[in-house]
Short mmCIF file of C-alpha atoms and ligand atoms in Angstrom, two decimals:
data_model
loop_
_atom_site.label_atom_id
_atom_site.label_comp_id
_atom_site.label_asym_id
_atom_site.label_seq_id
_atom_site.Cartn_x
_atom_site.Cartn_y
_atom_site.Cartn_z
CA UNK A 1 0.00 0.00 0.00
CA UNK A 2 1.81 3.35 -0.97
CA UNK A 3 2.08 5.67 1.49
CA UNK A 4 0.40 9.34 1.64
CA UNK A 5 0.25 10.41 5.15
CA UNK A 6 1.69 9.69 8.44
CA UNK A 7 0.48 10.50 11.92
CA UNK A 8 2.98 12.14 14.85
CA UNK A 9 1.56 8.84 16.63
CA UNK A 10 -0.75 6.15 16.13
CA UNK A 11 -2.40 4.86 19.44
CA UNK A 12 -5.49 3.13 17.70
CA UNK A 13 -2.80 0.97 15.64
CA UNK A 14 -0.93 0.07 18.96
CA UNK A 15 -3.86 -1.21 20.83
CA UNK A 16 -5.66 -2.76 18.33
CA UNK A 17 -4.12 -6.00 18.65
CA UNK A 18 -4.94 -6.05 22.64
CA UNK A 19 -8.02 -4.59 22.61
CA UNK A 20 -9.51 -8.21 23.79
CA UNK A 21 -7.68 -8.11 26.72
CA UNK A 22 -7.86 -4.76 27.74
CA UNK A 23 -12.22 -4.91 27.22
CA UNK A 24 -11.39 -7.69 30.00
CA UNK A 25 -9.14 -6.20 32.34
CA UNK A 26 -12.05 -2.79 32.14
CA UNK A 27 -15.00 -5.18 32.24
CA UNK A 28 -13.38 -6.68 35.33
CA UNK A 29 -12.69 -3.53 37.14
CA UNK A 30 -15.99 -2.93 36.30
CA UNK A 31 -17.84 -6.10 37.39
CA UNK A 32 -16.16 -5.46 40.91
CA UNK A 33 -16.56 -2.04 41.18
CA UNK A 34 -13.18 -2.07 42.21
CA UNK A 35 -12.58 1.42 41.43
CA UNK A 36 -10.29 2.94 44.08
CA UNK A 37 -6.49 1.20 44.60
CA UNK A 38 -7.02 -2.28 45.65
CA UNK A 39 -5.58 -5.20 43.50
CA UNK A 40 -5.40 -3.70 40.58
CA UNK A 41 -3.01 -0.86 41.82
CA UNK A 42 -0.70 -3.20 43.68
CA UNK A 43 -0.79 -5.83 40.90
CA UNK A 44 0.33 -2.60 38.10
CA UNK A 45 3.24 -1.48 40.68
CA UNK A 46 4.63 -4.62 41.16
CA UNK A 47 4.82 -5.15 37.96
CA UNK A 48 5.61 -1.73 37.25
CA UNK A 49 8.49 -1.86 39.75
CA UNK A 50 9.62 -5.11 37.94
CA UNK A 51 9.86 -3.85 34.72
CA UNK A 52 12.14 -1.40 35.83
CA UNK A 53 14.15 -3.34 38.57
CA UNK A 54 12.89 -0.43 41.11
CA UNK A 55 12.29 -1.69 44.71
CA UNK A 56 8.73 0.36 44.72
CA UNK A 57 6.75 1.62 42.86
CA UNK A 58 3.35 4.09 44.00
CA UNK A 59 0.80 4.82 41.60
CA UNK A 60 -0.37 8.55 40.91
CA UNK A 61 -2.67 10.50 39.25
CA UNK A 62 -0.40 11.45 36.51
CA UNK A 63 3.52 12.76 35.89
CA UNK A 64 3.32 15.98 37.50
CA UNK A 65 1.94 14.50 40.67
CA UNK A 66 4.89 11.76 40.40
CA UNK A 67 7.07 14.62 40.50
CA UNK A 68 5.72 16.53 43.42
CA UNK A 69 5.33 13.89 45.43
CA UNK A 70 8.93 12.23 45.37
CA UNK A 71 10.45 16.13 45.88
CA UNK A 72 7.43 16.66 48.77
CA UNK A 73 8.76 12.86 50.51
CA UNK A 74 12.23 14.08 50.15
CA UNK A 75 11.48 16.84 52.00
CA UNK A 76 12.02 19.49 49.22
CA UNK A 77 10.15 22.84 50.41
CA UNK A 78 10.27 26.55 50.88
CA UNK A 79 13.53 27.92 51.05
CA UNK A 80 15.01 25.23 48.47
CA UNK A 81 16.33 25.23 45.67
CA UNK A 82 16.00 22.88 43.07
CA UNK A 83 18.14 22.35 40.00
CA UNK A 84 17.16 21.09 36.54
CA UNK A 85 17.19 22.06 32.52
CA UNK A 86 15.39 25.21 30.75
CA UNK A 87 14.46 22.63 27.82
CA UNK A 88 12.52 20.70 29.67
CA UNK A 89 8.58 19.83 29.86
CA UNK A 90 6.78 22.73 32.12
CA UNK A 91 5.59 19.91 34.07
CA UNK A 92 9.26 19.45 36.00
CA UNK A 93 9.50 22.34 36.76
CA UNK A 94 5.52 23.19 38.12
CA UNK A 95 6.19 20.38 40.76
CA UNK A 96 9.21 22.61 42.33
CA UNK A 97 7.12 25.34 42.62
CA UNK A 98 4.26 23.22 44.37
CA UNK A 99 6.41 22.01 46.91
CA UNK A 100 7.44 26.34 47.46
CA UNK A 101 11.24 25.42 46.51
CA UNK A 102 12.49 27.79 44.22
CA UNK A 103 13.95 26.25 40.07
CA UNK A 104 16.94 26.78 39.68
CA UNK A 105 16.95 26.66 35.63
CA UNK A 106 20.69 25.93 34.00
CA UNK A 107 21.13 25.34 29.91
CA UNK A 108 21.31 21.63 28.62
CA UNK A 109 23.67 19.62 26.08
CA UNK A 110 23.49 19.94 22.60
CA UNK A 111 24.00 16.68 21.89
CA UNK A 112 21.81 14.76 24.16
CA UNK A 113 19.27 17.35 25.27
CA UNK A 114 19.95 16.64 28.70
CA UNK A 115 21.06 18.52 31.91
CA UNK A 116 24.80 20.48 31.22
CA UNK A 117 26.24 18.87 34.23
CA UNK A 118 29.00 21.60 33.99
CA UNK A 119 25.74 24.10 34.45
CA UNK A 120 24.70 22.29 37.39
CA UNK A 121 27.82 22.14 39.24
CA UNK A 122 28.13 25.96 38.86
CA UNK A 123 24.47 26.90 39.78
CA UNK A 124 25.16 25.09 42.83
CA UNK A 125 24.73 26.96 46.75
CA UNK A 126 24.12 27.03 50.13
CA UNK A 127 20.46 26.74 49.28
CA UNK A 128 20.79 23.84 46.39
CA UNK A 129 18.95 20.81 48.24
CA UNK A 130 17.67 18.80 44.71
CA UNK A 131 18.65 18.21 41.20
CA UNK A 132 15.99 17.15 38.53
CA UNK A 133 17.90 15.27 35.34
CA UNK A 134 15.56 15.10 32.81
CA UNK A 135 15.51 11.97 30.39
CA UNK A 136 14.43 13.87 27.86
CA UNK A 137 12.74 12.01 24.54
CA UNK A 138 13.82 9.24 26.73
CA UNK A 139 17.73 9.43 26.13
CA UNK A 140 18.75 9.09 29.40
CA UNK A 141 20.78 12.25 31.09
CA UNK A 142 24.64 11.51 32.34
CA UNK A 143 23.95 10.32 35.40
CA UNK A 144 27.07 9.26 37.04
CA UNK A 145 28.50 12.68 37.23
CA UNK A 146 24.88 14.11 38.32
CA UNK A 147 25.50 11.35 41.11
CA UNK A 148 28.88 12.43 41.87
CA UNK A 149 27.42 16.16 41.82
CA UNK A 150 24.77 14.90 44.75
CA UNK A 151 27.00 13.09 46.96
CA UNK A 152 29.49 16.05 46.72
CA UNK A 153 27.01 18.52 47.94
CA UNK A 154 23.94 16.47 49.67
CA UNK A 155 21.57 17.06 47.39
CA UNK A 156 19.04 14.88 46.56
CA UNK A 157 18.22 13.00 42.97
CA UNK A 158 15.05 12.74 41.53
CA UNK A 159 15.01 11.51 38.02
CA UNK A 160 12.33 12.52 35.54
CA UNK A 161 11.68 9.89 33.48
CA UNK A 162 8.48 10.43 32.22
CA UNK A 163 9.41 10.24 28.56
CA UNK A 164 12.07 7.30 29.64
CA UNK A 165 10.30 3.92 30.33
CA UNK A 166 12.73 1.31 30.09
CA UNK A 167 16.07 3.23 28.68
CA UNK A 168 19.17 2.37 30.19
CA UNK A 169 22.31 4.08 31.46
CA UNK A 170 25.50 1.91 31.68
CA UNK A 171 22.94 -0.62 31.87
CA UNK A 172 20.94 0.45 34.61
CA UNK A 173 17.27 1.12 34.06
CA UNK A 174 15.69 5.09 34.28
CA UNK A 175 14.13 5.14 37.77
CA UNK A 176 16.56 3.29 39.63
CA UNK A 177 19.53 5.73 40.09
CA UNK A 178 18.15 8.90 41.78
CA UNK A 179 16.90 8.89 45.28
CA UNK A 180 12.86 8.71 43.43
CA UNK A 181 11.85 8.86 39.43
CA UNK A 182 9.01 10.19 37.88
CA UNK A 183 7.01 8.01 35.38
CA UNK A 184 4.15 9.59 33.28
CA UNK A 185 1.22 7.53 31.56
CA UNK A 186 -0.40 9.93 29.80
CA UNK A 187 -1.75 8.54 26.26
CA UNK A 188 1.34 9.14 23.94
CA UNK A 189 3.89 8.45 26.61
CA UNK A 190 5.86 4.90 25.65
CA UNK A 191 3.51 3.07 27.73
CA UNK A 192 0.22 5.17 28.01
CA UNK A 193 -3.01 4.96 29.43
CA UNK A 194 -6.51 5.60 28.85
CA UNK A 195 -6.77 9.25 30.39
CA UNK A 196 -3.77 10.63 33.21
CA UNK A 197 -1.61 8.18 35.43
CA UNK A 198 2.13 8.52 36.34
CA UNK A 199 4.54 6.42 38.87
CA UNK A 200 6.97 7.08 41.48
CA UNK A 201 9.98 4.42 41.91
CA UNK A 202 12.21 4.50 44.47
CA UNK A 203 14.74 2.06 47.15
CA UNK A 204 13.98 4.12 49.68
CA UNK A 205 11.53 1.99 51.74
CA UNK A 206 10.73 5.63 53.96
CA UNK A 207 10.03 7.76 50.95
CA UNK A 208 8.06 5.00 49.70
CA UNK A 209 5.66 4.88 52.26
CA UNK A 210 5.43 8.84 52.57
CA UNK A 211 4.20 8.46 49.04
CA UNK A 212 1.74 6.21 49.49
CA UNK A 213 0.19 8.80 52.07
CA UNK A 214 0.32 11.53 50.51
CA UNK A 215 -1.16 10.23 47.65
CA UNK A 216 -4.28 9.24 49.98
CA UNK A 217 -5.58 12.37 51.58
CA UNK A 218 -2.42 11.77 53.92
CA UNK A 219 -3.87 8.64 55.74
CA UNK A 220 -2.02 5.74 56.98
CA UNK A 221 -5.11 3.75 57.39
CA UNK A 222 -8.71 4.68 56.76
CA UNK A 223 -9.41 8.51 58.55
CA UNK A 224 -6.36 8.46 59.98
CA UNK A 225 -4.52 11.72 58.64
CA UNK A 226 -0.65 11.87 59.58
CA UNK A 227 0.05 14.40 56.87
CA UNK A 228 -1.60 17.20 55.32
CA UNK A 229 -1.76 14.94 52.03
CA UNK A 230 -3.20 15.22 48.83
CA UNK A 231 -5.59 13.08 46.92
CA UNK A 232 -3.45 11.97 44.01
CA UNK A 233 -4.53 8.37 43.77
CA UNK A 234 -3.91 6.38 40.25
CA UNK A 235 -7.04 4.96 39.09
CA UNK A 236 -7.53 1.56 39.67
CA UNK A 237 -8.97 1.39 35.77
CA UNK A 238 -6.14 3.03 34.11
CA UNK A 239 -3.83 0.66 36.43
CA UNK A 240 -5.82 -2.36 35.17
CA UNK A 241 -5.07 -1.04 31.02
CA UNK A 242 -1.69 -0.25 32.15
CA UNK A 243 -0.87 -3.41 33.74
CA UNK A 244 -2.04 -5.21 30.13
CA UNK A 245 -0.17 -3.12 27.89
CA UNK A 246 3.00 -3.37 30.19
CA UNK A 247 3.53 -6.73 28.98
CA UNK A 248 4.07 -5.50 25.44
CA UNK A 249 6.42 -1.92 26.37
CA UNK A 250 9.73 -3.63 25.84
CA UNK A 251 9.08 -5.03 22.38
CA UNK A 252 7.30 -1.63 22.12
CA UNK A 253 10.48 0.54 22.68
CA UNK A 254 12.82 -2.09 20.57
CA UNK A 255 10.08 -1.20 17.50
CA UNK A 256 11.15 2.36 18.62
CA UNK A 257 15.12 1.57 18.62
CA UNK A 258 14.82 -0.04 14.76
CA UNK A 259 12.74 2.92 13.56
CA UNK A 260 15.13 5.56 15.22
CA UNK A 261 18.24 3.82 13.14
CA UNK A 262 16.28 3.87 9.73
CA UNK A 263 15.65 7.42 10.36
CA UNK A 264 19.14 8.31 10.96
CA UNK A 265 20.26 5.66 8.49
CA UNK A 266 18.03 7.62 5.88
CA UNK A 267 18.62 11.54 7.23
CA UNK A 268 22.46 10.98 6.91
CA UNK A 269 24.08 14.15 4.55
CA UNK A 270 20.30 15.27 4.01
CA UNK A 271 21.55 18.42 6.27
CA UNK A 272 19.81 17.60 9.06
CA UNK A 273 21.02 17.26 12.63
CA UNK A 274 19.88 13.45 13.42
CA UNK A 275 19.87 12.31 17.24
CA UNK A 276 22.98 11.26 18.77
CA UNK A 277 22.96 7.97 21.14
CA UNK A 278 25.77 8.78 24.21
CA UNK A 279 27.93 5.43 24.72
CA UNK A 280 26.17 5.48 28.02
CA UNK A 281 22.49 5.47 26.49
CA UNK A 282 20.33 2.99 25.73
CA UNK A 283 17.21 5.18 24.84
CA UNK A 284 13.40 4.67 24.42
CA UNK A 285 13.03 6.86 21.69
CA UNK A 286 9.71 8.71 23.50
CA UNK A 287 10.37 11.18 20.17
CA UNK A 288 12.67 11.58 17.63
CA UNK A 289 13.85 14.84 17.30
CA UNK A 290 15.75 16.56 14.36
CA UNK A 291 17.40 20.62 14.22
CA UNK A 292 16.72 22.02 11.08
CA UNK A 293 16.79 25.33 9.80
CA UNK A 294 13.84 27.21 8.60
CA UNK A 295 12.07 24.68 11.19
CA UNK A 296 8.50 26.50 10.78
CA UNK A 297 8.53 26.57 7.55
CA UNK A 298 9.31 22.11 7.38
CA UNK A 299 6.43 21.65 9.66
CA UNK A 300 3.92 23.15 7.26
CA UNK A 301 5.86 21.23 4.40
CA UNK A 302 5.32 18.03 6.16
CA UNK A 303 1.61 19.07 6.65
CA UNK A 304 0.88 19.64 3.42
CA UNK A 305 2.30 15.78 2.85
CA UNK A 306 -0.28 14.81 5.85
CA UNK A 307 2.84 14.33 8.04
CA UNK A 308 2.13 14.78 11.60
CA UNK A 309 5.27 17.13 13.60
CA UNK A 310 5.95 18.29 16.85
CA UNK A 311 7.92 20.95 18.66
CA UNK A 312 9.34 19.76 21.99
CA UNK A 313 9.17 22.28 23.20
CA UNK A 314 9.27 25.93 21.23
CA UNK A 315 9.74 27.76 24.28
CA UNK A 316 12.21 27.44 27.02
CA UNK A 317 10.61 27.43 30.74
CA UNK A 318 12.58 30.93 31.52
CA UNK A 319 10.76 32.31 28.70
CA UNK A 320 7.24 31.45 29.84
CA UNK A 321 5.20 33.84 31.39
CA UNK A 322 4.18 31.82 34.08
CA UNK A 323 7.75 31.66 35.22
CA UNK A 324 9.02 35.87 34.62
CA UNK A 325 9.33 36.14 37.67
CA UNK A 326 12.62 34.21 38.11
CA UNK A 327 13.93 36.79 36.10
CA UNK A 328 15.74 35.22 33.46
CA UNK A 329 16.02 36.91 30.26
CA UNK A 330 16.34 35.55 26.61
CA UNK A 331 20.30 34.92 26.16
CA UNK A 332 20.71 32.94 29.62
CA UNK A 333 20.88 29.95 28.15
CA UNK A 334 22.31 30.05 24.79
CA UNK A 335 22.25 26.07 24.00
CA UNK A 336 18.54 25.63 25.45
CA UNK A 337 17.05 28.71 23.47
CA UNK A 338 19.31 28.04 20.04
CA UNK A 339 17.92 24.41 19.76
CA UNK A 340 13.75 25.79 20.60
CA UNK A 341 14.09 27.53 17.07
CA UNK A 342 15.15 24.44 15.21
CA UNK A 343 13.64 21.38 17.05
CA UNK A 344 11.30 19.00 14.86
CA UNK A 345 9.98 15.85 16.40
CA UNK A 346 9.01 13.40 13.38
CA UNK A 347 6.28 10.85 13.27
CA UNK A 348 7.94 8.05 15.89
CA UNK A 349 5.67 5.01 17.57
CA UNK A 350 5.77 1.70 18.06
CA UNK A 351 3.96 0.46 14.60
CA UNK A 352 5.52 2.96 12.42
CA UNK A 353 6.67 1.30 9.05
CA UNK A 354 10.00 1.16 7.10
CA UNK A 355 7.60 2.59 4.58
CA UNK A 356 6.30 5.62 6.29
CA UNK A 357 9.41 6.70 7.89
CA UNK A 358 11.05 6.63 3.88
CA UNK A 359 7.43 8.91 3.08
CA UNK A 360 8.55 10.98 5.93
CA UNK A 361 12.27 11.09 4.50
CA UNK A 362 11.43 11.65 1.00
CA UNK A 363 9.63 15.10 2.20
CA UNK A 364 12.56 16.13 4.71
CA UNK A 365 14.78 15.97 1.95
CA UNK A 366 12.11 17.57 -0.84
CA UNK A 367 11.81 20.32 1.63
CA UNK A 368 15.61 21.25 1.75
CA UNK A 369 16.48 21.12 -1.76
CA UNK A 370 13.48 22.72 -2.88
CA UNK A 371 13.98 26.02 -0.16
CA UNK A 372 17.82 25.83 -0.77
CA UNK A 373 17.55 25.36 3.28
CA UNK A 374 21.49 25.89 4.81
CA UNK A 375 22.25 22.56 5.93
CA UNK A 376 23.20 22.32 9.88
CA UNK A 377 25.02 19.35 9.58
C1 PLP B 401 4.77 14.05 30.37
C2 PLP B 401 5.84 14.67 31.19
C3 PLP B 401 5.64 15.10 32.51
C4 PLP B 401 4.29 15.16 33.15
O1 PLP B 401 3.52 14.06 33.07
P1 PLP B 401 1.91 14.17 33.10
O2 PLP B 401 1.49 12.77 33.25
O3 PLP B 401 1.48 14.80 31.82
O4 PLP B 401 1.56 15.01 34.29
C5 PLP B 401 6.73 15.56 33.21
N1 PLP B 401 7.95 15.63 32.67
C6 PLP B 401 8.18 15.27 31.40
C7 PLP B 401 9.57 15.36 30.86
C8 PLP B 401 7.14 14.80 30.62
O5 PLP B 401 7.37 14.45 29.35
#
């Protein structure tokens, strides 16, 4: 069948071949009206916790809440500040400023789109209690100097790796190297659910438990409040999907791994700059992201070939309204703000064919021959 458009993702085809068993795992919850924790959430972080080799895993309401709740547990609060990249999701950087600790915003690495440890090691006080690496598109950040960073100057680690399920640094999985991680289920994530849900690993048995009380109105057992906690339960339902489509994530991702090669296999000398893998990495390939110039000007190319694109993310956190007041100014971060004008995320999930990546190809390559577009690489 020839080709003529491509979607940014395709959840439909993904589930598709499960939907059988995920009508049964809803029609179950269902039946028991088993809609609040209970087996179903236990069942999902176990096997959640499995998957990724972490000692626990809570469920949450979504990402952001994952986020909040492992820098709440740590005891991250007013008067704190907490370190992590201006290229990053808003979402990292909201759940500092729930807990009242103040972002600390440094630029990232060109290369990898992740934390500039160098960055981080300068931005660094009295005050500096927390560092957030980012796994951003799920290429895992450098963590081992991050580590060193921590242990250096007490801070503590929490790993956002809600575009990361299942990548690998030196071998160890995203979620197990910071003192907590941060998973996200929301639909397009690598393993997604049917609405919001999100994750908190950790080895810490303490932190752990704080979680799963603050997650629960703050009660160790039924109206019995030891914290002033939040209701951020996962819902039993989307832990029930979850805990079917689980099964299938790591195939999922290694469909990811083959397309991101043919893509770069098929960008090379097209001008382009194609995503590097770091010797230490192991990605998931959450996107795939491309610099380009005349980036604006590609997406409505690709649109006009029914190509789905992305920007993640056109504009850095310090340049968001919601976050003037820190007072950074375009030019603080030269990497970070560079890359937001030529970012292009291309079509990238799990059932994406040899086929539609070459459409997608063919139209990268129309585009910069046809505008005469400088090449970046
Ligand atoms: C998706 C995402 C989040 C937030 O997750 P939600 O489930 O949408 O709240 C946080 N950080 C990053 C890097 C993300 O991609």
């Amino acid at each position: 069948m020839t080709v003529t458009k491509v979607p940014f993702v395709d959840l439909k085809a993904q589930i598709e071949p499960f939907m059988d068993e995920i009508d049964k795992a809803i029609s179950n919850v269902v039946q028991n009206t088993a809609f609040i924790l209970g087996g179903n959430v236990s069942r999902f972080e176990e096997n959640f916790a499995a998957f990724t080799t972490a000692k626990y895993a809570i469920g949450v309401d979504n990402g952001t809440s994952a986020l909040e709740l492992a820098l709440r547990a740590l005891n991250i609060g007013p008067g704190d500040e907490v370190i992590t990249a201006a290229n990053t999701f808003i979402a990292t950087v909201l759940a500092i400023s729930y807990n009242g600790a103040t972002p600390i915003l440094v630029d990232c690495d060109p290369v990898t789109h992740t934390i500039d440890v160098e960055a981080a090691k300068k931005a660094i006080t009295p005050k500096t209690k927390a560092i957030i690496p980012v796994h951003l598109y799920g290429h895992p950040a450098d963590m081992d100097p991050i580590l060193e960073l921590a242990k250096q100057h007490n801070l503590v680690v929490v790993e956002d790796a809600c575009q990361a399920h299942g990548a690998t640094y030196k071998g160890r999985p995203a979620g197990t190297m910071g003192d907590a991680a941060a998973f996200s289920f929301y639909p397009a994530k690598n393993l997604g659910a049917f609405g919001d849900a999100g994750m908190v690993t950790t080895g810490d048995e303490q932190v752990a438990e704080t979680i799963r009380i603050l997650r629960n109105v703050g009660q160790s057992k039924k109206y019995h409040h030891d914290l002033l906690g939040y209701n951020h339960r996962i819902d039993s339902l989307q832990a029930a999907i979850l805990d079917v489509k689980l099964k299938h994530l790591a195939g999922w991702n290694e469909a990811r791994r083959k397309a991101a090669a043919l893509y770069n296999e098929l960008l090379a000398g097209s001008g382009v700059i194609v995503p590097e893998t770091a010797d230490y990495a192991v990605p998931v390939w959450h996107l795939y992201v491309i610099r380009v110039n005349q980036r604006d000007a590609l997406i409505d190319f690709l649109s006009e070939r029914n190509i789905g694109a992305g920007i993640h993310y056109p504009i850095p956190i310090h340049l968001q309204p919601a976050y003037a007041h820190l007072g950074l100014k375009a030019g603080a971060f030269p990497v970070t703000e560079t890359i937001a004008s030529q970012l292009v995320s291309l079509p990238m999930f799990e059932t994406i064919t040899a086929e539609q990546i070459e459409y997608v190809v063919d139209a990268v390559r129309e585009f910069m021959t046809a505008n005469d577009v400088e090449p970046l690489a």
